[in-house]
Short mmCIF file of C-alpha atoms in Angstrom, two decimals:
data_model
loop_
_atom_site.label_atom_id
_atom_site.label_comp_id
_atom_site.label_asym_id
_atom_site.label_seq_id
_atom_site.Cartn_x
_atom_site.Cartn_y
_atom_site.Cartn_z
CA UNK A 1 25.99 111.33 -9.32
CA UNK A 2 27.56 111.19 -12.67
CA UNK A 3 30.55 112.99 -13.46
CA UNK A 4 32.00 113.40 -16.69
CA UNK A 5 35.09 113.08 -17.65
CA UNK A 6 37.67 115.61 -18.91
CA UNK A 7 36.67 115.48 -22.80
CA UNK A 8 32.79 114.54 -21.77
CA UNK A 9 33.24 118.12 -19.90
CA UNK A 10 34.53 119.77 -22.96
CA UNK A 11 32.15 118.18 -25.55
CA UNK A 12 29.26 119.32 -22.87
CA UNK A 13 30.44 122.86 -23.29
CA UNK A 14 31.19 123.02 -26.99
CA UNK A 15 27.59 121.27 -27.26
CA UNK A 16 25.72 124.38 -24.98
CA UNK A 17 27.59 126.82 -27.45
CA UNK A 18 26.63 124.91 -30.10
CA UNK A 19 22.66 124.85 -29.08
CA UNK A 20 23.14 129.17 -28.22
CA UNK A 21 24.75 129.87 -31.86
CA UNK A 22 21.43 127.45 -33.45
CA UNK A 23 18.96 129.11 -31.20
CA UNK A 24 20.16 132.42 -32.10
CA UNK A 25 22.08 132.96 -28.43
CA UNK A 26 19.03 133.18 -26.37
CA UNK A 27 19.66 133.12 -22.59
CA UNK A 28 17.46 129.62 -23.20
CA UNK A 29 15.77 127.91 -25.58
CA UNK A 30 12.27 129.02 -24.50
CA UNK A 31 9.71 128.07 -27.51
CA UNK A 32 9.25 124.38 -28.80
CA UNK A 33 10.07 125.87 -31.85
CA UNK A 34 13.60 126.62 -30.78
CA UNK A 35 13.99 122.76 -29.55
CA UNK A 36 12.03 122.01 -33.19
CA UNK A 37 14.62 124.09 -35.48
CA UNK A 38 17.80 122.87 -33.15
CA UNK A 39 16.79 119.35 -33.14
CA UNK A 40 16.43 119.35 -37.07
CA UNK A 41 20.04 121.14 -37.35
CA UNK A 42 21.47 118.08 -35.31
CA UNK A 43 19.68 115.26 -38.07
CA UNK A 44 20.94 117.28 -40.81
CA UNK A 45 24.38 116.80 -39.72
CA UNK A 46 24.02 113.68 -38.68
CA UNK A 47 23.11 112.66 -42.73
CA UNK A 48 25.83 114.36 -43.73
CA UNK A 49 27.90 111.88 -41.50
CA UNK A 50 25.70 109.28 -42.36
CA UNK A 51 23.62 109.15 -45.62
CA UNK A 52 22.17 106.08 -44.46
CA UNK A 53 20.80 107.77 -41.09
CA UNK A 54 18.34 110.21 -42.87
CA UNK A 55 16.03 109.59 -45.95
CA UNK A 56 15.24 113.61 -46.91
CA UNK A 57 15.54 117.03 -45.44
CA UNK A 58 13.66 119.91 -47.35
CA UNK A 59 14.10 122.83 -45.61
CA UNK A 60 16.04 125.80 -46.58
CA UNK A 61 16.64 127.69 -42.92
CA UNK A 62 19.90 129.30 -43.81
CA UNK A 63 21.92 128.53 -40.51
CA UNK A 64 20.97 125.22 -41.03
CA UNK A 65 22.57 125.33 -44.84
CA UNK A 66 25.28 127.18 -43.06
CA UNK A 67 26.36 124.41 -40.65
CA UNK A 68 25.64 121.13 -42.64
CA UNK A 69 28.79 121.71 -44.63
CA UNK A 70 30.92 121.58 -41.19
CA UNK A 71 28.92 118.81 -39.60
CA UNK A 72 30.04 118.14 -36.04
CA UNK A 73 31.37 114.27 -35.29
CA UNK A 74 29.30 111.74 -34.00
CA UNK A 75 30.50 112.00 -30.84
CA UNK A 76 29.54 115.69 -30.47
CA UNK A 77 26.42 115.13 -31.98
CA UNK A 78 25.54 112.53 -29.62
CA UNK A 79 26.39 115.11 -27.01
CA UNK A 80 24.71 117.96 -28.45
CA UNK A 81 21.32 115.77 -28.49
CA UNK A 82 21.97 114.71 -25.02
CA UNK A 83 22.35 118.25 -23.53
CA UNK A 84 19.14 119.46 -26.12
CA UNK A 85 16.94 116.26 -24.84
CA UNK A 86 18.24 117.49 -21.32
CA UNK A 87 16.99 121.44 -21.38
CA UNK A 88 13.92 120.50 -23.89
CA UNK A 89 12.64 117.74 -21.28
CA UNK A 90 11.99 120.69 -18.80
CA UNK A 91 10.40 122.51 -21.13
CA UNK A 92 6.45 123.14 -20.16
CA UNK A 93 3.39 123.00 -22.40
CA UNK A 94 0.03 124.69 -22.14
CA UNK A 95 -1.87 122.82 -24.28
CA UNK A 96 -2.45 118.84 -25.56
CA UNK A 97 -1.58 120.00 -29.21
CA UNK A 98 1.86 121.42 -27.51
CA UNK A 99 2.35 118.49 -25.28
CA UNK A 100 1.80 115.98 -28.02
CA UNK A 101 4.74 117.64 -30.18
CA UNK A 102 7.14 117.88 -27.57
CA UNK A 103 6.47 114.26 -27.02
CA UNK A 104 7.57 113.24 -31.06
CA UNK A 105 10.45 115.48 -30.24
CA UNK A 106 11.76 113.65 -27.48
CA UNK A 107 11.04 110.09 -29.38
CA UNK A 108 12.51 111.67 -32.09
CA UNK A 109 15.60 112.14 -30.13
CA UNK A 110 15.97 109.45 -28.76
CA UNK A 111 16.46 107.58 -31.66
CA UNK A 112 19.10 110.15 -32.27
CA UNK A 113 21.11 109.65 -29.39
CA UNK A 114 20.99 105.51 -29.66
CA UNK A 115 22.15 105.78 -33.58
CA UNK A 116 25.24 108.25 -32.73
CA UNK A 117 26.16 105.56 -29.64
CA UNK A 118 26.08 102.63 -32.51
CA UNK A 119 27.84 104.80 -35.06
CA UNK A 120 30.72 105.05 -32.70
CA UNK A 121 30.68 101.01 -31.89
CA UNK A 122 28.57 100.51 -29.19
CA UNK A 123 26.08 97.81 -29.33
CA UNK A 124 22.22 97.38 -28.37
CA UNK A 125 20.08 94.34 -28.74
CA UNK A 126 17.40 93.93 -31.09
CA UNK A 127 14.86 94.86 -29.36
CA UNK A 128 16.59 98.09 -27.11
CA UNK A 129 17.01 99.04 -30.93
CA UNK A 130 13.33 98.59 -32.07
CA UNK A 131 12.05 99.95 -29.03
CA UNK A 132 14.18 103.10 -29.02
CA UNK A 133 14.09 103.86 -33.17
CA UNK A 134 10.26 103.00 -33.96
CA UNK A 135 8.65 102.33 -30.55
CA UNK A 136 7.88 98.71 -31.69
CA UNK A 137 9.29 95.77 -30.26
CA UNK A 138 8.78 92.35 -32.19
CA UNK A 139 6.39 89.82 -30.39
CA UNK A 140 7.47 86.24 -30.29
CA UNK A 141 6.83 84.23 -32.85
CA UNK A 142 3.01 82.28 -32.88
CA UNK A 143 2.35 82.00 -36.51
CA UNK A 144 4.57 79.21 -37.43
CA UNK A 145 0.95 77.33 -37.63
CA UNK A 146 -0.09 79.49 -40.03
CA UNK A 147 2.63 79.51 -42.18
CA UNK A 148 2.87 75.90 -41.92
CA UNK A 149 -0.94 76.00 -43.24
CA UNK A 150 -0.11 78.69 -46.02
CA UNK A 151 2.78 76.37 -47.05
CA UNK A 152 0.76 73.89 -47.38
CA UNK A 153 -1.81 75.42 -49.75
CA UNK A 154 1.41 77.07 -51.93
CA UNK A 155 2.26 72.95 -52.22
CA UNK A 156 -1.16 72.67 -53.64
CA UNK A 157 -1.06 75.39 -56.07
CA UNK A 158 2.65 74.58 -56.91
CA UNK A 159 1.33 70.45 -57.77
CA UNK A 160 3.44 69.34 -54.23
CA UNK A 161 6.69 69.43 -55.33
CA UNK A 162 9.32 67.95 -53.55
CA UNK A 163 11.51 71.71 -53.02
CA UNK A 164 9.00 74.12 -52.21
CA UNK A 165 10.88 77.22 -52.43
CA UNK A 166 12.73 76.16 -55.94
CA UNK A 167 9.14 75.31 -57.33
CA UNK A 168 8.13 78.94 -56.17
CA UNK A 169 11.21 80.15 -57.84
CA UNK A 170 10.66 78.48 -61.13
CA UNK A 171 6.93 79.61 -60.76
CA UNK A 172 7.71 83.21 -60.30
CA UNK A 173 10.12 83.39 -62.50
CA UNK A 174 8.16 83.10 -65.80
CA UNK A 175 6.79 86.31 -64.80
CA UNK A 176 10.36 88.43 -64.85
CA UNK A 177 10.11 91.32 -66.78
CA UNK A 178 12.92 91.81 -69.27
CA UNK A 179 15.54 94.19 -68.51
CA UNK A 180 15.20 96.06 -71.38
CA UNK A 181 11.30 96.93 -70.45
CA UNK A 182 11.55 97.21 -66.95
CA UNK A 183 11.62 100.97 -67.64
CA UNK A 184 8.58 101.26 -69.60
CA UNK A 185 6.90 98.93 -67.35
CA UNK A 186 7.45 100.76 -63.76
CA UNK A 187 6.27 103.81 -65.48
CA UNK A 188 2.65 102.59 -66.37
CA UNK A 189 2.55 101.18 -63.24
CA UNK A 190 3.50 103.82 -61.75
CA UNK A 191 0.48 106.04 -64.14
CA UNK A 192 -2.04 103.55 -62.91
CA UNK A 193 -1.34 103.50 -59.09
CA UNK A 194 -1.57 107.50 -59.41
CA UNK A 195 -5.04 107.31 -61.48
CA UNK A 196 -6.37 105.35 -58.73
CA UNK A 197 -4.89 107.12 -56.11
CA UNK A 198 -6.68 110.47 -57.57
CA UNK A 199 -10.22 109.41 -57.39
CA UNK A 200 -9.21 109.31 -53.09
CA UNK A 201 -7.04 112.21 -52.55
CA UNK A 202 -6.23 115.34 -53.75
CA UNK A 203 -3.02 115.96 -54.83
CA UNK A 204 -1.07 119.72 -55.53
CA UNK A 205 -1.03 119.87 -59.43
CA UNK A 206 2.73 120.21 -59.51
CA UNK A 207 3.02 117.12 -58.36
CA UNK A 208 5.34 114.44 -60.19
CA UNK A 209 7.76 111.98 -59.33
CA UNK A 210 11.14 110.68 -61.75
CA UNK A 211 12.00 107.64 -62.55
CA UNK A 212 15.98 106.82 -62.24
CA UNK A 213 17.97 103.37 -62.74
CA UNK A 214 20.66 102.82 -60.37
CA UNK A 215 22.75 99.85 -59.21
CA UNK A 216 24.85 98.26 -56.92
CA UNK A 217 22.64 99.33 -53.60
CA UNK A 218 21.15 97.46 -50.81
CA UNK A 219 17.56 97.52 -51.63
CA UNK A 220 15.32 97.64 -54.69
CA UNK A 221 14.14 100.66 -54.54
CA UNK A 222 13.84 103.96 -52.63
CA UNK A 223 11.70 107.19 -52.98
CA UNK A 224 13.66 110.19 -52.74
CA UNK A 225 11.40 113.39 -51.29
CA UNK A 226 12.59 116.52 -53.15
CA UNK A 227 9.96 118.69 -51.47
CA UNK A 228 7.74 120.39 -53.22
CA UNK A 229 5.52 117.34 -54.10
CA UNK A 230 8.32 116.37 -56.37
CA UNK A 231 9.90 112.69 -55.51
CA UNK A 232 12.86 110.49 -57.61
CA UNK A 233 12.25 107.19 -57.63
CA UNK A 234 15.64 104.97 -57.83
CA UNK A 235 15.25 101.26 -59.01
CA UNK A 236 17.91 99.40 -58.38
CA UNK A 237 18.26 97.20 -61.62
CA UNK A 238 20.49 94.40 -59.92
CA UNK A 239 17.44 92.85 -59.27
CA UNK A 240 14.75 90.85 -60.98
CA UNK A 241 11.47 92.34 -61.39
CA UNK A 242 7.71 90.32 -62.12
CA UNK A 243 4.80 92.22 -63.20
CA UNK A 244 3.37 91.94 -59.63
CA UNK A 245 6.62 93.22 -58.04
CA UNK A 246 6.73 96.20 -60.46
CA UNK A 247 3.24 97.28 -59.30
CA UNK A 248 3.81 96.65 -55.60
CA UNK A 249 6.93 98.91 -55.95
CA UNK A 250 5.07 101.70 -57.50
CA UNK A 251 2.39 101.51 -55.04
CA UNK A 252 4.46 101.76 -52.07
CA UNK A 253 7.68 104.57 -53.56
CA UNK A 254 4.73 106.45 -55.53
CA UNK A 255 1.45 106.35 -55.56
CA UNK A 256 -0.29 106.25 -52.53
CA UNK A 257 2.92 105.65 -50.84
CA UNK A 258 6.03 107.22 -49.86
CA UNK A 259 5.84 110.30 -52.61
CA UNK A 260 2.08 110.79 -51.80
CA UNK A 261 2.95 110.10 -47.83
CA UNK A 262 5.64 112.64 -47.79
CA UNK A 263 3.36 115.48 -49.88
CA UNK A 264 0.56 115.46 -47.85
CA UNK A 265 2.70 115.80 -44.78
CA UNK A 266 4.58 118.67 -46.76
CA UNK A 267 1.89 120.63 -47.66
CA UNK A 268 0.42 119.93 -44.26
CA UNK A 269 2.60 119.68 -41.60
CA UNK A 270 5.79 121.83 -42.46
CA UNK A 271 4.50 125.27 -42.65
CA UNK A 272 3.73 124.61 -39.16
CA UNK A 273 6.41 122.64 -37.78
CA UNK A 274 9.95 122.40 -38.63
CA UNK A 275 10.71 118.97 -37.70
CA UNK A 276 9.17 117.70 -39.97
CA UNK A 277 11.25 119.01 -43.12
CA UNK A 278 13.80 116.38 -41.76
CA UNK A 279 12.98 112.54 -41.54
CA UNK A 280 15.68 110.38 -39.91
CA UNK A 281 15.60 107.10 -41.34
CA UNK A 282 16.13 105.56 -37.70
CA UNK A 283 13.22 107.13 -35.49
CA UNK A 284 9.61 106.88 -35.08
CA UNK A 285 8.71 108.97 -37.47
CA UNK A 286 10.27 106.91 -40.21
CA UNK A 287 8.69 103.51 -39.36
CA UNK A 288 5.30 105.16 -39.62
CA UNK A 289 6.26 106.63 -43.42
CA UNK A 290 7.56 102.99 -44.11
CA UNK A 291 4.95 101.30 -42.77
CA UNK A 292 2.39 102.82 -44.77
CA UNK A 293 4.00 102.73 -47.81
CA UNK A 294 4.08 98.90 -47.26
CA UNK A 295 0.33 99.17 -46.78
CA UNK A 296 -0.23 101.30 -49.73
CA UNK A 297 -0.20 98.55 -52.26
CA UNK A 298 -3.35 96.67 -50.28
CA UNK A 299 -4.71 100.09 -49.70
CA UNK A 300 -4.89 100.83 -53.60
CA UNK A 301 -5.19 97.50 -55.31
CA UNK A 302 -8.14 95.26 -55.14
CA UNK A 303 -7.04 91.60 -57.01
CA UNK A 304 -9.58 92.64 -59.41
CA UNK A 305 -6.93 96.01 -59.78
CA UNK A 306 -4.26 93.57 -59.91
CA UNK A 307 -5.25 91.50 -62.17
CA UNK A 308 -6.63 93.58 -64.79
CA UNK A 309 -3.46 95.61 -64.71
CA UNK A 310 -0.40 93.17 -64.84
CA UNK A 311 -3.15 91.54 -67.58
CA UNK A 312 -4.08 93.87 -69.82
CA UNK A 313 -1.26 96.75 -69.38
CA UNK A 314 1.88 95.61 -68.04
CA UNK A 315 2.16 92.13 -69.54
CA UNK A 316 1.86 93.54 -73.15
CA UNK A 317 4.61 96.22 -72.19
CA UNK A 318 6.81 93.81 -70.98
CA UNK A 319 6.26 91.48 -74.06
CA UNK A 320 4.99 88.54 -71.65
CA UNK A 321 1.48 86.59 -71.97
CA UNK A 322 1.17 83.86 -69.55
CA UNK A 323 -2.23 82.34 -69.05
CA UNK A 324 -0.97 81.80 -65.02
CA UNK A 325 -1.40 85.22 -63.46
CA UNK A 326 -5.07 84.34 -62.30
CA UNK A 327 -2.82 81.44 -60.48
CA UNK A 328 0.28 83.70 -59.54
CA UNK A 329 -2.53 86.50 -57.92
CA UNK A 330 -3.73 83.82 -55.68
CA UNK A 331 -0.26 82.63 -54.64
CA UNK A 332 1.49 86.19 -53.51
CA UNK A 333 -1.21 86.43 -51.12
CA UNK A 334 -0.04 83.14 -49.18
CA UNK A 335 3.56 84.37 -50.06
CA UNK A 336 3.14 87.47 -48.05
CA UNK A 337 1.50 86.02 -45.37
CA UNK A 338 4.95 84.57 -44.39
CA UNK A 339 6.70 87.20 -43.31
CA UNK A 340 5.72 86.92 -40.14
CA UNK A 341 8.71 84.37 -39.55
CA UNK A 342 11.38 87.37 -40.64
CA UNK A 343 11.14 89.48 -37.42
CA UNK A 344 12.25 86.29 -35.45
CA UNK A 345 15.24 85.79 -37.45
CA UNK A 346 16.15 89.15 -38.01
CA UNK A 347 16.45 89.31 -33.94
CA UNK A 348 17.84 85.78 -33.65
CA UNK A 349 20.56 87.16 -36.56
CA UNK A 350 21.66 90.53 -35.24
CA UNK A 351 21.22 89.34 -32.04
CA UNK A 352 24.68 86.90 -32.56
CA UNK A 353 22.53 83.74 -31.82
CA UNK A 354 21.76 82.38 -35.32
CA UNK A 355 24.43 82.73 -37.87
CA UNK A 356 24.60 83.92 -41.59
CA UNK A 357 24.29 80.48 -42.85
CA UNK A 358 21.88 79.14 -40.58
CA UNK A 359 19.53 82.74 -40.93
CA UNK A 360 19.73 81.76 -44.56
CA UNK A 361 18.29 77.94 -43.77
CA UNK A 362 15.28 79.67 -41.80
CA UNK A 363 14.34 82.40 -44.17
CA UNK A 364 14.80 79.69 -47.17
CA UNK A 365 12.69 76.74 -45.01
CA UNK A 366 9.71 79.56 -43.44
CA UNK A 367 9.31 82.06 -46.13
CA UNK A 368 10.26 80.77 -49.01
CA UNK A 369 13.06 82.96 -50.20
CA UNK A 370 15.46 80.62 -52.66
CA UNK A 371 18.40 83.01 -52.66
CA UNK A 372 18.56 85.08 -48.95
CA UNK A 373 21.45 86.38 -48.91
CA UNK A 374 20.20 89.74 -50.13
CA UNK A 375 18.32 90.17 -47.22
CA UNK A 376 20.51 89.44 -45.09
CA UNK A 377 23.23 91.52 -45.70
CA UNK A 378 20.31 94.32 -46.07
CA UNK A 379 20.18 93.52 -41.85
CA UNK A 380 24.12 93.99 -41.38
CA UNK A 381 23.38 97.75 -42.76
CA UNK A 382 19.96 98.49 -41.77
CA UNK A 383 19.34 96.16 -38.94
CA UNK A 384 16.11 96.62 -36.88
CA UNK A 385 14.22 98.94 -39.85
CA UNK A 386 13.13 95.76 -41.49
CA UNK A 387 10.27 95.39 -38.97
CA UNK A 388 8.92 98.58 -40.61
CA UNK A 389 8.25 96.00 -43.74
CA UNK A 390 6.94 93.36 -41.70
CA UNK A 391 5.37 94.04 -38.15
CA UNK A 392 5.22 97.86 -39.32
CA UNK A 393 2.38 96.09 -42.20
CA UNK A 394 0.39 94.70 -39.34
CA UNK A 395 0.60 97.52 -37.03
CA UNK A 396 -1.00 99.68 -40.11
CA UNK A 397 -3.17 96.92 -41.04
CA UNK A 398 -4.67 97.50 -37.68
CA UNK A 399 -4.98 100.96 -37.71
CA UNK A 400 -6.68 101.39 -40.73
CA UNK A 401 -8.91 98.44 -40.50
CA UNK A 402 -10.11 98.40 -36.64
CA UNK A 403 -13.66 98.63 -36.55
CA UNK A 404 -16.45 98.76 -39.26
CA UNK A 405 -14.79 100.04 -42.60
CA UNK A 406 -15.36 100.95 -46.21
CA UNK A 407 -12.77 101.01 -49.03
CA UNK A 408 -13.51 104.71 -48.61
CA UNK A 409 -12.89 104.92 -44.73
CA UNK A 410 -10.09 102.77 -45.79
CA UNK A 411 -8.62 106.07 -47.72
CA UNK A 412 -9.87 108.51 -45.44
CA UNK A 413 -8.22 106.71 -42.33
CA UNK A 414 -5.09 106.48 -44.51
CA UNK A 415 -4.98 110.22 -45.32
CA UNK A 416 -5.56 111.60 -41.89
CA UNK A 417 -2.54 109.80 -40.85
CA UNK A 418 -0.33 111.38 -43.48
CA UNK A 419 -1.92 114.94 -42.48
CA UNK A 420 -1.55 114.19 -38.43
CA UNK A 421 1.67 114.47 -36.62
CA UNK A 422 1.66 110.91 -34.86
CA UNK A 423 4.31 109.16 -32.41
CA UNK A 424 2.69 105.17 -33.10
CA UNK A 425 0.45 102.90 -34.21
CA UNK A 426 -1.98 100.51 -32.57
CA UNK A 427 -0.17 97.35 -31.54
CA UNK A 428 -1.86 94.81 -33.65
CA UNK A 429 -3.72 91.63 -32.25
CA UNK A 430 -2.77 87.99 -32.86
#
């Protein structure tokens, strides 16, 4: 039997108080949609702890207003979710559509409990993280092969020089989009990943997404959800920008990614279900947003697409005409492919077993990446969510392109899963 100690007692009952004042005092929370509105109250204060530990919440319940501007601490959070996961997992359901929600609720919270534990120090492998947050955990690594043979060809296209990744460098960089246009440039791109989006999926017509510069963050970009199909787009302009990387990023913050991802489920999902007016970055529900906003950009671009766009509208924007980009289109491809090494590492890295320096050597030697120090101090603060880039691509790869398919089966596929409450994805094959 566990007993709890003196304070664990006291955070117990401030936590049952807590849950009777959110459910509006009833003798128990009866309904899945008292566990749903409760549940949501406890992420909301948890990102007002913790920006990082939720990416939008667009709801406008009043007692939820109410009580994110006196957030509890993460240690009565973490208790509140333990004594909610602890009444809600005796909750019965009478029918599959019930009993598949009250499952995402308890994944959901889950993850909840595991990131108020590590935001007050304690410490989980990589994988009791990935399992917990996204349901995922990261297979070993068989594709060093393949990379090796992708490496290979890159040598080929790259007239086998001597420093691989420095010769990709130099390559790419003749490609970098002045500072000055990268503005103008994401813009078009993102106006031509919403054209093509349009002729697959309807979209409400008050739709629209901002553009905003920013600085000095973590990442290169992130799509903020507004609600109301209406999204701001940061771009982080410490970075360097191509033409290819400019369209990727629009692809997978706009159009048919994380803006289109998170209107569809709006217009949807939330009239219906509270939970989802709240996404946690660390949880399920998040790796399955990310995931197919890294799909998106395969999803929406042919090469042809690709091609025809950096070509003939983004080059002239960004004042660049380079007779390589039928050469650069064919080497991203092979680029991509190795990210299959990053999982590894990641785990090897957070895991204590490979330090900074030496994570650096790996990601330089197996993928390719001149300068990664970036990345990896984007693990230190977002650990384990980097599979969402990575083995998150190939889970959705899977699930959208098992069986016989179409590039409009492709789309439809792709928009039923942004319509359909769902807890994971098919565990691709290797």
């Amino acid at each position: 039997m566990h007993l709890l100690s003196p304070r664990s007692a006291l955070q117990t009952i401030a936590a049952t108080a807590l849950l009777c004042t959110l459910s509006a005092c009833h003798p128990r929370l009866a309904t899945l949609d008292d566990f749903a509105h409760t549940y949501v109250s406890l992420e909301v204060q948890l990102g007002e702890r913790d920006r990082d530990s939720l990416d939008f919440y667009t709801g406008s319940n009043p007692a939820i207003e109410k009580i994110r501007h006196s957030p509890q601490s993460f240690a009565d959070l973490h208790q509140s979710a333990l004594v909610l996961r602890s009444m809600f997992s005796d909750l019965s359901t009478r029918s599959p559509d019930d009993s598949a929600r009250k499952a995402f609720l308890l994944t959901q919270l889950d993850a909840l409990i595991l990131r108020t534990e590590e935001l007050q120090g304690t410490t989980h492998t990589f994988d009791q993280e990935s399992q917990t947050y996204f349901n995922v955990t990261a297979p070993a690594d068989t594709d060093a092969l393949a990379r090796r043979v992708a490496r290979a060809q890159l040598a080929k296209l790259l007239n086998n020089p001597k420093d691989l990744p420095a010769a990709y460098a130099t390559f790419e960089s003749q490609f970098i989009v002045p500072t000055d246009r990268v503005p103008a440039v994401m813009q078009a791109a993102l106006q031509q990943c919403r054209a093509i989006t349009l002729q697959h999926v309807t979209l409400p017509a008050n739709e629209h997404v901002d553009l905003e510069l920013t600085g000095h963050k973590p990442w290169a970009a992130f799509s903020h959800y507004l609600g109301d199909a209406h999204s701001t787009i940061q771009l982080n302009m410490d970075y360097p920008y191509t033409l290819d990387a400019l369209l990727t990023l629009a692809c997978h913050e706009g159009y048919p990614g994380h803006h289109v991802f998170n209107t569809l489920r709006d217009r949807s999902l939330t009239q219906h279900y509270e939970e989802f007016t709240v996404q946690p970055t660390f949880s399920p529900q998040s790796f399955i947003s990310e995931a197919a906003a890294t799909y998106a950009p395969t999803l929406a671009l042919t090469p042809e697409d690709r091609l025809h766009i950096e070509r003939d509208v983004l080059a002239p924007l960004a004042n660049l005409n380079h007779p390589n980009l039928e050469l650069a289109l064919q080497i991203e491809p092979l680029i991509q492919s190795l990210h299959t090494a990053e999982p590894s590492i990641a785990r090897d890295y957070l895991d204590g077993t490979l330090e900074f320096v030496r994570a650096a050597d790996a990601l330089t030697r197996e993928t390719l990446m001149l300068h990664p120090e970036p990345t990896l101090l984007y693990l230190n603060e977002f650990r384990t969510y980097m599979l969402a880039y990575t083995l998150g691509l190939d889970h959705m790869t899977t699930c959208i392109e098992s069986g016989p398919t179409t590039p409009e089966t492709r789309w439809q596929r792709y928009q039923s899963l942004m319509t359909t409450p769902v807890i994971s994805l098919p565990t691709p094959t290797r």
